Amino acid sequence: MKAKFSGHDTFPLRYGWLFKATKHLSMGGSFQTSNEDKTREAIVELGVGKNMVNAIRYWAESSSIFDTSVKANIVTHSVSEEAKLIFGDNTNEGLDPYLENAASIWLIHFWLNFNIESLTAYRYFFNYSNVQYFEKATFLDICITDTQQLTSSESPNDKTIKKDIDCFLNTYSKKAVKAGASAKTNEDSFASPLVELGLIQELGGGYFSSPLDLRADLPINIFIYSVLRFSEMELAHSGASSMDFDTLLTKPYSPGRIFRLSEKGLGQKLDEAQRRTNGDISWVDSLGLRQVQVKSALQGQATTFIEEHYRA
């Protein structure tokens, strides 16, 4: 992997940004921020400053909302097919462009972290870190050490990683309520849609918690989609049709890792997935050997479960 701990200009992902990005691109706009004319055009169309244009581009690329290609050192973008389903384009309205359905936020979370090409603070946390209760300063030290082992490129300086961790925590964590403070919710509490998932809780004093859980509010169709995406990657070279339960629970980029599922939570989700797919996804626990099977009939069908969720 390459290290990528910058690009967002410290701006957490905000509501409306991904829809704005897809709409701007679908209408013929560009995110070639090295081109002054294109940048000025984006500033006007998106209604934000230059730094936010850079941040919108970063989050759109990182969440795979944009497909990116490079030719003659010129970066061009197109809206990915899966992003078109949710946010639409110039011909389709999209299933949930304003993120009114929680399933869309779970999807964005999965897209952000299901990436084996570059390492960020949030990808490190959701795919490699085993902490459930942590102090930010200690997490920074661990992240710096592990980045040196996980990345092929030269590691960024400590200050850059610290800024990325700050941005990651501001993107995901619910703020601690100070003793005696008003329970009133302000705009900053929901600046990022990913806060709604409740995956990380700020405890105060630089401490955070992120327990493994059942994730009852994770829609089953989004879970099935993630299992199919992961199984396509995991089983592609082996030709097998099954994998260990523990692989689905703890291996980097697995649904268990990305969604912070407990062992019981993954078992419950697989039971529900088995019922929903009429056994095309199934799992058995025999003599302590737990295997998850994904039938070939589901190959290439991941996005149909996204559509099914919204059209049910």
PDB file of C-alpha atoms in Angstrom, residues 7 17 45 60 72 86 92 118 137 148 160 179 201 212 223 229 237 239 241 246 249 285 295 301:
ATOM      1  CA  GLY A   7      -5.511  15.586   0.751  1.00  0.00           C
ATOM      2  CA  TRP A  17     -20.443  16.937  -0.599  1.00  0.00           C
ATOM      3  CA  GLU A  45     -20.540  25.739  -9.079  1.00  0.00           C
ATOM      4  CA  ALA A  60     -15.092  11.558  -3.597  1.00  0.00           C
ATOM      5  CA  ALA A  72      -0.195  12.045 -19.794  1.00  0.00           C
ATOM      6  CA  ILE A  86     -27.149   6.357  -4.841  1.00  0.00           C
ATOM      7  CA  ASN A  92     -30.954   9.350 -13.319  1.00  0.00           C
ATOM      8  CA  SER A 118      -3.598   3.333   0.018  1.00  0.00           C
ATOM      9  CA  ALA A 137      -1.795  10.155  21.704  1.00  0.00           C
ATOM     10  CA  GLN A 148       6.201   2.026   8.446  1.00  0.00           C
ATOM     11  CA  THR A 160       0.893  14.774   8.812  1.00  0.00           C
ATOM     12  CA  ALA A 179     -20.728  17.667  32.773  1.00  0.00           C
ATOM     13  CA  GLN A 201     -17.501   7.718  20.819  1.00  0.00           C
ATOM     14  CA  LEU A 212     -17.229  -4.484  18.764  1.00  0.00           C
ATOM     15  CA  PHE A 223     -24.031  -6.489   4.896  1.00  0.00           C
ATOM     16  CA  ARG A 229     -17.413  -7.691  -2.385  1.00  0.00           C
ATOM     17  CA  HIS A 237      -7.300 -16.536  -6.728  1.00  0.00           C
ATOM     18  CA  GLY A 239     -11.266 -20.657  -6.876  1.00  0.00           C
ATOM     19  CA  SER A 241     -16.478 -21.115  -2.693  1.00  0.00           C
ATOM     20  CA  ASP A 246     -12.721 -15.924  11.358  1.00  0.00           C
ATOM     21  CA  LEU A 249     -14.582 -11.542  11.153  1.00  0.00           C
ATOM     22  CA  ASP A 285     -20.247 -24.676  12.666  1.00  0.00           C
ATOM     23  CA  LYS A 295     -22.587 -19.838  -4.036  1.00  0.00           C
ATOM     24  CA  GLN A 301     -24.628  -9.661  -8.086  1.00  0.00           C
TER      25      GLN A 301
END
